[in-house]
Coordinates of C-alpha atoms in Angstrom, one line a residue:
X112 CA 0.0 0.0 0.0
X113 CA 1.3 3.5 -0.8
X114 CA 0.1 7.0 -0.6
X115 CA 0.5 9.4 -3.5
X116 CA 0.1 13.2 -3.1
X117 CA 0.5 16.0 -5.6
X118 CA 1.1 19.6 -4.8
X119 CA 0.8 22.6 -7.1
X120 CA 4.0 24.4 -7.8
X121 CA 4.9 28.0 -8.5
X122 CA 4.2 29.7 -11.8
X123 CA 7.9 29.7 -12.7
X124 CA 8.1 26.0 -12.3
X125 CA 4.8 25.4 -14.1
X126 CA 6.0 27.5 -17.0
X127 CA 9.3 25.6 -17.1
X128 CA 7.6 22.2 -17.0
X129 CA 5.0 23.2 -19.6
X130 CA 7.7 24.3 -22.0
X131 CA 9.8 21.1 -21.4
X132 CA 9.4 18.2 -23.9
X133 CA 7.2 15.4 -22.6
X134 CA 9.6 12.7 -23.9
X135 CA 11.7 10.5 -21.7
X136 CA 14.6 11.8 -19.8
X137 CA 17.6 12.6 -22.0
X138 CA 21.1 11.6 -21.3
X139 CA 22.1 15.2 -21.1
X140 CA 20.4 15.6 -17.7
X141 CA 22.9 15.3 -14.8
X142 CA 22.2 14.2 -11.2
X143 CA 23.8 14.5 -7.8
X144 CA 22.9 12.3 -4.8
X145 CA 23.7 13.7 -1.4
X146 CA 23.7 11.1 1.4
X147 CA 22.9 11.8 5.1
X148 CA 23.2 9.0 7.7
X149 CA 24.3 5.4 8.0
X150 CA 25.7 2.7 5.7
X151 CA 22.3 1.6 4.8
X152 CA 21.6 5.1 3.4
X153 CA 24.9 5.1 1.5
X154 CA 24.0 1.8 -0.2
X155 CA 20.5 3.0 -0.9
X156 CA 22.1 6.0 -2.6
X157 CA 24.0 3.6 -4.8
X158 CA 20.6 2.2 -5.9
X159 CA 19.2 5.6 -6.5
X160 CA 22.2 6.5 -8.7
X161 CA 21.8 3.2 -10.6
X162 CA 18.2 3.8 -11.3
X163 CA 18.9 7.3 -12.5
X164 CA 21.6 6.1 -14.8
X165 CA 19.4 3.4 -16.2
X166 CA 16.8 6.1 -16.9
X167 CA 19.4 8.1 -18.9
X168 CA 20.8 10.5 -16.4
X169 CA 24.6 11.0 -16.0
X170 CA 26.5 11.7 -12.8
X171 CA 27.6 15.3 -12.4
X172 CA 31.4 15.6 -12.6
X173 CA 33.4 16.4 -9.4
X174 CA 33.5 20.1 -10.0
X175 CA 29.7 20.5 -10.7
X176 CA 28.9 18.1 -7.8
X177 CA 31.0 20.3 -5.4
X178 CA 29.0 23.3 -6.6
X179 CA 25.7 21.5 -6.3
X180 CA 25.2 22.2 -10.0
X181 CA 23.1 19.4 -11.5
X182 CA 19.8 19.0 -13.2
X183 CA 18.5 16.7 -10.5
X184 CA 19.6 16.8 -6.8
X185 CA 18.5 13.9 -4.6
X186 CA 18.9 14.1 -0.9
X187 CA 18.8 10.8 0.9
X188 CA 17.9 11.6 4.5
X189 CA 18.3 10.2 8.0
X190 CA 15.8 10.5 10.8
X191 CA 17.8 8.8 13.7
X192 CA 19.2 11.9 15.2
X193 CA 17.6 15.1 16.4
X194 CA 19.5 17.4 14.0
X195 CA 18.5 15.3 11.0
X196 CA 15.7 17.6 10.1
X197 CA 17.9 20.6 10.6
X198 CA 20.4 19.2 8.1
X199 CA 17.8 18.5 5.5
X200 CA 16.0 21.8 5.7
X201 CA 19.3 23.7 5.9
X202 CA 20.3 22.0 2.6
X203 CA 16.9 22.7 1.1
X204 CA 17.1 26.3 2.1
X205 CA 20.5 26.6 0.4
X206 CA 19.1 24.9 -2.7
X207 CA 16.1 27.3 -2.9
X208 CA 18.3 30.0 -4.3
X209 CA 19.6 27.5 -6.9
X210 CA 16.1 26.6 -7.8
X211 CA 15.2 30.3 -8.4
X212 CA 18.2 30.8 -10.6
X213 CA 17.6 27.5 -12.5
X214 CA 13.8 26.7 -12.6
X215 CA 14.5 23.5 -14.5
X216 CA 16.4 22.1 -11.5
X217 CA 14.6 19.2 -9.8
X218 CA 15.0 18.4 -6.1
X219 CA 14.0 15.0 -4.7
X220 CA 14.0 14.0 -1.0
X221 CA 14.1 10.3 -0.1
X222 CA 15.1 8.1 2.9
X223 CA 14.0 7.8 6.5
X224 CA 13.0 11.4 7.1
X225 CA 11.0 11.4 3.9
X226 CA 9.2 8.2 5.1
X227 CA 8.5 10.0 8.4
X228 CA 7.5 13.5 7.4
X229 CA 5.9 12.7 4.0
X230 CA 4.0 15.6 2.5
X231 CA 5.2 17.8 5.3
X232 CA 8.4 18.2 3.5
X233 CA 6.7 19.9 0.5
X234 CA 4.5 21.9 2.8
X235 CA 7.7 23.3 4.5
X236 CA 9.8 23.5 1.3
X237 CA 7.4 23.9 -1.6
X238 CA 10.2 24.1 -4.1
X239 CA 10.8 20.3 -3.6
X240 CA 9.7 18.3 -6.6
X241 CA 9.6 14.7 -5.4
X242 CA 9.3 12.9 -2.0
X243 CA 9.7 9.2 -1.8
X244 CA 10.2 6.8 1.1
X245 CA 12.4 3.9 2.2
X246 CA 10.1 1.2 0.9
X247 CA 9.8 2.4 -2.7
X248 CA 13.2 3.6 -4.0
X249 CA 12.3 2.2 -7.4
X250 CA 9.8 5.0 -8.1
X251 CA 12.3 7.9 -8.2
X252 CA 12.8 8.2 -12.0
X253 CA 9.1 7.9 -12.6
X254 CA 8.2 10.6 -10.0
X255 CA 10.8 12.9 -11.4
X256 CA 9.3 12.6 -14.9
X257 CA 5.8 12.9 -13.6
X258 CA 6.7 16.1 -11.6
X259 CA 8.1 17.6 -14.8
X260 CA 5.1 16.7 -16.9
X261 CA 2.5 17.7 -14.4
X262 CA 4.2 20.7 -12.9
X263 CA 3.3 19.4 -9.5
X264 CA 5.4 18.0 -6.6
X265 CA 4.9 14.3 -6.4
X266 CA 4.9 12.6 -3.0
X267 CA 4.7 8.8 -2.9
X268 CA 5.2 6.9 0.3
X269 CA 4.7 3.1 0.5
X270 CA 3.7 1.5 3.8
X271 CA 5.7 -1.7 3.2
X272 CA 8.6 -2.8 1.1
X273 CA 7.6 -2.9 -2.6
X274 CA 10.9 -4.0 -4.2
X275 CA 13.9 -5.5 -2.4
X276 CA 16.5 -2.8 -2.9
X277 CA 19.2 -5.2 -4.0
X278 CA 17.2 -6.2 -7.1
X279 CA 17.5 -2.6 -8.3
X280 CA 20.2 -1.2 -10.6
X281 CA 23.2 -0.2 -8.6
X282 CA 25.9 2.3 -9.4
X283 CA 28.8 1.2 -7.2
X284 CA 30.9 4.1 -6.2
X285 CA 33.9 1.9 -5.3
X286 CA 35.3 -0.8 -7.5
X287 CA 37.6 -2.3 -4.8
X288 CA 35.1 -2.5 -2.0
X289 CA 31.3 -2.9 -1.9
X290 CA 28.2 -3.2 0.3
X291 CA 25.9 -6.2 0.1
X292 CA 22.6 -6.0 1.9
X293 CA 21.6 -9.3 3.5
X294 CA 18.4 -8.0 5.1
X295 CA 16.3 -4.8 5.5
X296 CA 14.3 -3.7 8.4
X297 CA 14.5 -4.6 12.1
X298 CA 12.4 -6.7 14.5
X299 CA 13.8 -5.1 17.7
X300 CA 11.8 -2.6 19.8
X301 CA 14.5 -0.4 21.3
X302 CA 12.7 2.5 22.9
X303 CA 15.1 5.2 21.5
X304 CA 15.1 4.0 17.9
X305 CA 12.8 5.0 15.0
X306 CA 14.4 2.7 12.4
X307 CA 11.9 -0.2 12.7
X308 CA 9.0 2.2 12.2
X309 CA 10.6 3.7 9.1
X310 CA 12.2 0.6 7.5
X311 CA 9.7 -2.0 8.7
X312 CA 10.0 -5.5 9.9
X313 CA 13.1 -7.5 9.0
X314 CA 13.1 -9.1 5.5
X315 CA 15.9 -11.5 4.7
X316 CA 17.4 -12.2 1.3
X317 CA 17.9 -15.8 0.3
X318 CA 21.6 -16.9 0.8
X319 CA 22.0 -17.8 -2.9
X320 CA 21.0 -14.2 -4.0
X321 CA 23.6 -12.8 -1.5
X322 CA 26.4 -15.1 -2.7
X323 CA 25.6 -14.3 -6.3
X324 CA 26.0 -10.6 -5.6
X325 CA 29.2 -11.1 -3.7
X326 CA 30.6 -13.3 -6.6
X327 CA 29.5 -10.6 -9.1
X328 CA 31.3 -7.9 -7.2
X329 CA 34.5 -9.9 -7.0
X330 CA 34.3 -10.7 -10.7
X331 CA 34.2 -7.0 -11.4
X332 CA 37.3 -6.3 -9.3
X333 CA 36.2 -5.9 -5.6
X334 CA 38.4 -7.6 -3.0
X335 CA 36.5 -6.3 0.0
X336 CA 32.8 -6.8 0.8
X337 CA 30.7 -5.6 3.8
X338 CA 27.5 -7.4 4.6
X339 CA 24.8 -5.0 5.7
X340 CA 21.8 -5.4 7.9
X341 CA 20.1 -3.6 10.8
X342 CA 20.8 -6.7 12.8
X343 CA 22.9 -9.1 10.8
X344 CA 23.1 -11.9 13.3
X345 CA 19.4 -12.3 13.4
X346 CA 19.6 -13.1 9.6
X347 CA 17.8 -16.4 8.8
X348 CA 15.0 -16.1 11.4
X349 CA 12.5 -15.3 8.6
X350 CA 13.2 -18.5 6.8
X351 CA 13.7 -20.6 9.9
X352 CA 17.5 -21.0 10.2
X353 CA 19.0 -19.4 13.3
X354 CA 22.5 -20.5 12.2
X355 CA 22.2 -18.9 8.8
X356 CA 24.5 -15.9 9.5
X357 CA 27.4 -18.1 10.5
X358 CA 26.9 -20.2 7.5
X359 CA 26.7 -17.1 5.3
X360 CA 30.0 -15.8 6.7
X361 CA 31.7 -19.1 5.8
X362 CA 30.2 -19.3 2.4
X363 CA 30.8 -15.6 1.4
X364 CA 34.3 -15.8 2.9
X365 CA 35.0 -18.7 0.5
X366 CA 34.2 -16.8 -2.7
X367 CA 37.4 -17.1 -4.8
X368 CA 39.1 -13.7 -5.2
X369 CA 37.6 -12.1 -2.1
X370 CA 40.2 -11.0 0.3
X371 CA 38.3 -9.1 3.0
X372 CA 34.9 -9.7 4.4
X373 CA 33.2 -7.5 7.0
X374 CA 29.7 -7.1 8.4
X375 CA 27.7 -4.5 10.3
X376 CA 25.9 -4.3 12.6
X377 CA 25.2 -7.2 15.0
X378 CA 23.1 -7.1 18.2
X379 CA 24.5 -8.4 21.5
X380 CA 21.3 -10.2 22.4
X381 CA 21.5 -12.4 19.2
X382 CA 25.2 -12.7 18.9
X383 CA 26.1 -16.4 19.2
X384 CA 29.3 -18.5 19.5
X385 CA 28.8 -20.1 16.1
X386 CA 29.3 -16.6 14.6
X387 CA 32.5 -16.1 16.6
X388 CA 33.8 -19.5 15.4
X389 CA 32.9 -18.7 11.8
X390 CA 34.8 -15.4 12.1
X391 CA 37.9 -17.0 13.6
X392 CA 38.0 -19.9 11.1
X393 CA 37.3 -18.0 7.9
X394 CA 40.5 -16.3 6.8
X395 CA 38.8 -13.6 4.8
X396 CA 36.6 -12.4 7.7
X397 CA 38.5 -9.5 9.1
X398 CA 39.5 -9.2 12.8
X399 CA 37.0 -6.4 13.4
X400 CA 33.7 -6.2 15.1
X401 CA 31.2 -3.4 15.7
X402 CA 29.1 -4.3 18.8
X403 CA 26.7 -1.6 20.0
X404 CA 26.7 -1.2 23.8
X405 CA 24.4 1.8 24.1
X406 CA 24.7 1.8 28.0
X407 CA 26.7 -0.1 30.6
X408 CA 23.9 0.2 33.1
X409 CA 21.5 -2.8 33.3
X410 CA 18.8 -0.5 34.5
X411 CA 19.2 1.7 31.4
X412 CA 19.4 -1.3 29.1
X413 CA 16.0 -2.5 30.4
X414 CA 14.6 1.0 29.9
X415 CA 16.0 0.9 26.3
X416 CA 14.5 -2.6 25.8
X417 CA 18.0 -3.9 24.9
X418 CA 17.6 -7.6 25.8
X419 CA 21.1 -8.2 27.2
X420 CA 23.0 -7.0 30.2
X421 CA 26.5 -5.6 30.8
X422 CA 28.1 -8.8 31.9
X423 CA 26.8 -10.7 28.8
X424 CA 28.1 -7.9 26.6
X425 CA 31.6 -8.2 28.2
X426 CA 31.4 -11.9 27.9
X427 CA 30.9 -11.7 24.2
X428 CA 34.0 -9.4 23.9
X429 CA 36.0 -11.8 25.9
X430 CA 35.1 -14.8 23.7
X431 CA 35.8 -12.8 20.5
X432 CA 39.2 -11.8 21.7
X433 CA 40.0 -15.3 22.9
X434 CA 39.3 -16.5 19.3
X435 CA 40.8 -13.4 17.6
X436 CA 43.3 -11.8 19.8
X437 CA 44.0 -8.9 17.3
X438 CA 40.4 -8.0 16.8
X439 CA 39.5 -4.3 17.0
X440 CA 36.1 -3.8 18.5
X441 CA 34.0 -0.6 18.1
X442 CA 30.7 0.4 19.6
X443 CA 27.8 2.8 19.9
X444 CA 27.0 4.6 23.2
X445 CA 24.1 6.9 24.2
X446 CA 24.6 9.4 27.0
X447 CA 21.7 11.0 28.9
X448 CA 18.9 8.5 28.2
X449 CA 15.8 9.5 30.2
X450 CA 16.2 8.7 33.9
X451 CA 20.0 8.0 33.7
X452 CA 21.6 8.7 37.1
X453 CA 25.2 9.5 37.9
X454 CA 25.5 5.8 39.0
X455 CA 24.1 4.6 35.7
X456 CA 26.6 6.7 33.9
X457 CA 29.4 5.4 36.1
X458 CA 28.4 1.9 35.1
X459 CA 28.8 2.9 31.4
X460 CA 32.3 4.3 32.2
X461 CA 33.2 1.0 33.9
X462 CA 32.1 -1.1 30.9
X463 CA 33.9 1.2 28.5
X464 CA 37.1 0.9 30.5
X465 CA 36.8 -2.9 30.6
X466 CA 35.9 -3.2 26.9
X467 CA 38.9 -1.4 25.5
X468 CA 37.1 -0.3 22.4
X469 CA 39.4 0.9 19.5
X470 CA 36.8 3.6 19.0
X471 CA 33.3 4.5 19.9
X472 CA 30.5 6.4 18.2
X473 CA 29.1 8.4 21.1
X474 CA 25.8 10.3 21.1
X475 CA 23.9 12.6 23.4
X476 CA 20.4 11.2 23.7
X477 CA 17.8 13.2 21.6
X478 CA 14.1 12.3 21.7
X479 CA 12.7 11.1 18.4
X480 CA 9.0 11.7 18.0
X481 CA 7.2 8.4 17.6
X482 CA 9.5 6.5 19.8
X483 CA 8.5 5.3 23.3
X484 CA 11.5 7.0 24.9
X485 CA 10.4 10.4 23.7
X486 CA 7.5 10.3 26.2
X487 CA 9.4 8.9 29.1
X488 CA 9.6 11.1 32.3
X489 CA 13.0 12.4 33.7
X490 CA 14.4 13.8 30.5
X491 CA 17.8 15.1 31.5
X492 CA 18.9 18.7 31.4
X493 CA 21.2 19.5 28.4
X494 CA 24.0 20.7 30.7
X495 CA 24.0 17.4 32.6
X496 CA 24.1 15.4 29.3
X497 CA 26.8 17.5 27.9
X498 CA 29.1 17.2 30.9
X499 CA 28.7 13.4 31.0
X500 CA 29.3 13.2 27.2
X501 CA 32.5 15.1 27.6
X502 CA 33.7 12.7 30.3
X503 CA 32.9 9.7 28.2
X504 CA 34.6 11.2 25.1
X505 CA 37.7 11.9 27.2
X506 CA 37.8 8.4 28.5
X507 CA 37.4 6.8 25.1
X508 CA 40.0 9.1 23.5
X509 CA 42.5 7.9 26.1
X510 CA 41.6 4.3 25.5
X511 CA 41.7 4.7 21.7
X512 CA 45.1 6.3 21.9
X513 CA 46.4 3.6 24.1
X514 CA 45.0 0.8 21.9
X515 CA 46.5 2.5 18.8
X516 CA 49.9 3.0 20.5
X517 CA 50.0 -0.7 21.0
X518 CA 50.0 -1.1 17.2
X519 CA 53.3 0.9 16.9
X520 CA 55.9 -1.4 15.5
X521 CA 53.5 -3.9 14.0
X522 CA 53.7 -4.8 10.3
X523 CA 50.3 -4.5 8.7
X524 CA 48.7 -4.7 5.3
X525 CA 46.7 -1.6 4.2
X526 CA 44.1 -1.6 1.5
X527 CA 44.6 1.8 -0.2
X528 CA 41.4 3.8 -0.4
X529 CA 40.2 6.8 -2.3
X530 CA 39.2 9.8 -0.3
X531 CA 39.9 8.5 3.2
X532 CA 42.8 10.9 3.9
X533 CA 41.7 14.6 3.8
X534 CA 45.3 15.8 4.3
X535 CA 47.0 13.4 2.0
X536 CA 47.9 16.1 -0.5
X537 CA 49.6 18.2 2.2
X538 CA 51.4 15.3 3.9
X539 CA 52.3 13.4 0.7
X540 CA 50.8 10.2 2.1
X541 CA 48.2 7.7 1.0
X542 CA 45.4 6.4 3.2
X543 CA 43.6 3.2 3.7
X544 CA 42.3 0.6 6.1
X545 CA 44.2 -2.1 8.0
X546 CA 42.7 -5.6 8.3
X547 CA 41.1 -4.5 11.6
X548 CA 39.6 -1.4 9.9
X549 CA 41.8 1.1 11.6
X550 CA 42.5 4.1 9.4
X551 CA 46.2 4.3 8.3
X552 CA 48.1 7.1 6.7
X553 CA 51.2 5.8 5.0
X554 CA 54.3 7.3 3.3
X555 CA 55.8 6.2 0.0
X556 CA 59.6 5.8 -0.6
X557 CA 61.1 8.9 -1.9
X558 CA 62.6 7.1 -4.9
X559 CA 59.4 5.2 -5.9
X560 CA 58.6 5.8 -9.6
X561 CA 55.1 7.1 -10.1
X562 CA 54.2 4.1 -12.2
X563 CA 54.9 1.8 -9.3
X564 CA 52.9 3.8 -6.7
X565 CA 50.0 1.9 -5.2
X566 CA 46.5 2.6 -6.5
X567 CA 43.2 2.6 -4.7
X568 CA 42.5 -1.1 -4.3
X569 CA 46.1 -2.2 -4.0
X570 CA 47.5 -3.6 -0.8
X571 CA 50.6 -2.2 0.9
X572 CA 52.7 -3.8 3.6
X573 CA 54.1 -1.2 6.0
X574 CA 55.0 -0.9 9.7
X575 CA 53.2 1.4 12.1
X576 CA 55.4 4.2 13.3
X577 CA 53.0 6.6 15.1
X578 CA 49.6 6.5 16.7
X579 CA 46.8 9.0 17.3
X580 CA 43.4 8.4 18.8
X581 CA 41.6 8.1 15.4
X582 CA 44.4 6.9 13.0
X583 CA 47.7 5.2 12.6
X584 CA 50.7 6.6 10.7
X585 CA 53.0 4.2 8.9
X586 CA 56.1 6.0 7.7
X587 CA 58.3 2.9 7.6
X588 CA 59.1 3.5 3.9
X589 CA 61.1 6.6 5.0
X590 CA 63.2 4.6 7.4
X591 CA 66.3 2.8 6.1
X592 CA 65.4 -0.9 5.9
X593 CA 61.8 -0.3 7.0
X594 CA 59.2 -2.5 5.5
X595 CA 57.4 -1.4 2.4
X596 CA 55.9 -3.6 -0.3
X597 CA 53.1 -3.1 -2.8
X598 CA 50.9 -5.9 -4.0
X599 CA 49.1 -4.8 -7.1
X600 CA 45.6 -6.3 -7.2
X601 CA 42.7 -6.9 -9.6
X602 CA 40.9 -4.2 -7.6
X603 CA 43.7 -1.7 -8.4
X604 CA 43.4 -2.8 -12.1
X605 CA 39.7 -2.1 -12.0
X606 CA 40.3 1.3 -10.5
X607 CA 42.7 2.1 -13.3
X608 CA 40.1 1.0 -15.9
X609 CA 37.5 3.3 -14.3
X610 CA 39.9 6.2 -14.5
X611 CA 40.5 5.4 -18.1
X612 CA 36.7 5.4 -18.7
X613 CA 36.6 1.6 -19.4
X614 CA 34.7 0.5 -16.3
X615 CA 31.1 -0.6 -16.2
X616 CA 29.8 -0.1 -12.7
X617 CA 26.0 0.3 -13.1
X618 CA 24.6 -3.1 -12.4
X619 CA 21.1 -4.6 -12.6
X620 CA 20.1 -6.2 -9.4
X621 CA 23.7 -6.1 -8.2
X622 CA 24.5 -9.2 -10.3
X623 CA 26.3 -8.4 -13.5
X624 CA 27.6 -5.3 -15.3
X625 CA 25.0 -4.2 -17.7
X626 CA 25.3 -0.4 -17.7
X627 CA 27.2 2.0 -19.8
X628 CA 30.5 3.5 -18.6
X629 CA 30.0 6.6 -16.6
X630 CA 32.4 9.0 -14.8
X631 CA 33.0 8.6 -11.1
X632 CA 30.1 10.3 -9.4
X633 CA 29.2 12.1 -6.2
X634 CA 27.5 9.4 -4.1
X635 CA 29.2 9.6 -0.7
X636 CA 30.7 6.2 0.3
X637 CA 32.7 4.7 3.2
X638 CA 32.4 4.5 6.9
X639 CA 32.7 7.9 8.7
X640 CA 36.2 8.5 9.9
X641 CA 35.2 10.7 12.9
X642 CA 33.9 8.4 15.6
X643 CA 31.1 10.6 16.8
X644 CA 29.2 11.0 13.6
X645 CA 27.2 7.7 13.1
X646 CA 23.6 7.3 14.3
X647 CA 23.0 5.0 17.2
X648 CA 20.7 2.3 16.0

């Protein structure tokens, strides 16, 4: 079931639409997708881009994307955090001037906040042309064309999943690493979280479909794959196999040519020892785990409806580290949940100290309308939440630095990435991720010929020489006798082909290359590098 609403538009837009041809979208029209929020949104943006390219649009080049100069601008929104609406309407306000200057510009809003606010977005920002939700990504090209033809804003929100996103055309931003959704939606009832309301109950893909997508990605050059789900370790419940996720890890990890397999995010309540065993025994599963804590207080965990307790959480970490001593573990933590006392917060600090997280995504609680926690009594004053938040951040910064300092002297293999190091130009370094997903900035030998320099997708062996709370530095190439070796990979070859315009990276259903070569586009990809920027889900 879906709801469709149309809104009249201004005379300028009506005139522009009336004078535009009624034919299908022409290849000359360019698009830009702006992504707010989590990895799920990032992957959804890849689907949006794939559908637009299948409909004849082309990605705006880097210069035009930076200037927000495109014929169609799509904003894929998040609704998890309190400032999500501020980010959206701030962006829309900025685009209003562009719309006045270029009446033919179309603005579309999708994602979680669109699912939540629906026609309210057009009521508040009447220059928006299209609003669509999380359950019907596939309607985007049709709604854009309909809005142009009818000179009216088109709002279409489905109440349940219409098409599994992974069956849609996909424009992969990265050729060396890719996301693969194993499920959508969530069956948990955490009182602070609006995701189940916006993305619905969990729907699992069949294992064969997932493996086919992994194999296709690898055949196209990827050497790293991340399995995505709101709660990956509950995968299989829908079709009656509670051991399905461990089996999936082993099967996906055995795909020939795949070198790194990751997943996010699990839930402590459903995390089982067979998954730990599968991680430890499958060489391609990386020694990395994101395990959301949310609070170290059992009383707060009950109030949050998180069906585990602090000692169970710590026990999982102990077993993971016993099986994989080098595992880097990250987490999500909420500070200032309604009713949190100083003792509750002290329990969180205790668990954080004991957990030795390599990094933590920390959040000040913000009430989300429509969630049970928004109506709880004892909402904490902002000043109290801020002070506790700062104490937690200081503790985690110390732990992160200590854990990273323990890496100094280790020889590691880094998958060179594109766009991970914002200061690489100034420092003459490259950046990428170690096996445990730590961010690494590495130097090249001074005498290295440019033709031999590692490309994004290549693997470089270096030694860690310096540590900071949020990254490692590996300058061993500058030290006499220091380790430095480049392994050129299929992924690096694929990256080179894309730079030469030979790459096909728009895929139907994530299975096989069937699109036409397009320039690298503006869809934002990759895990955030600052550890306080992800939504707590």
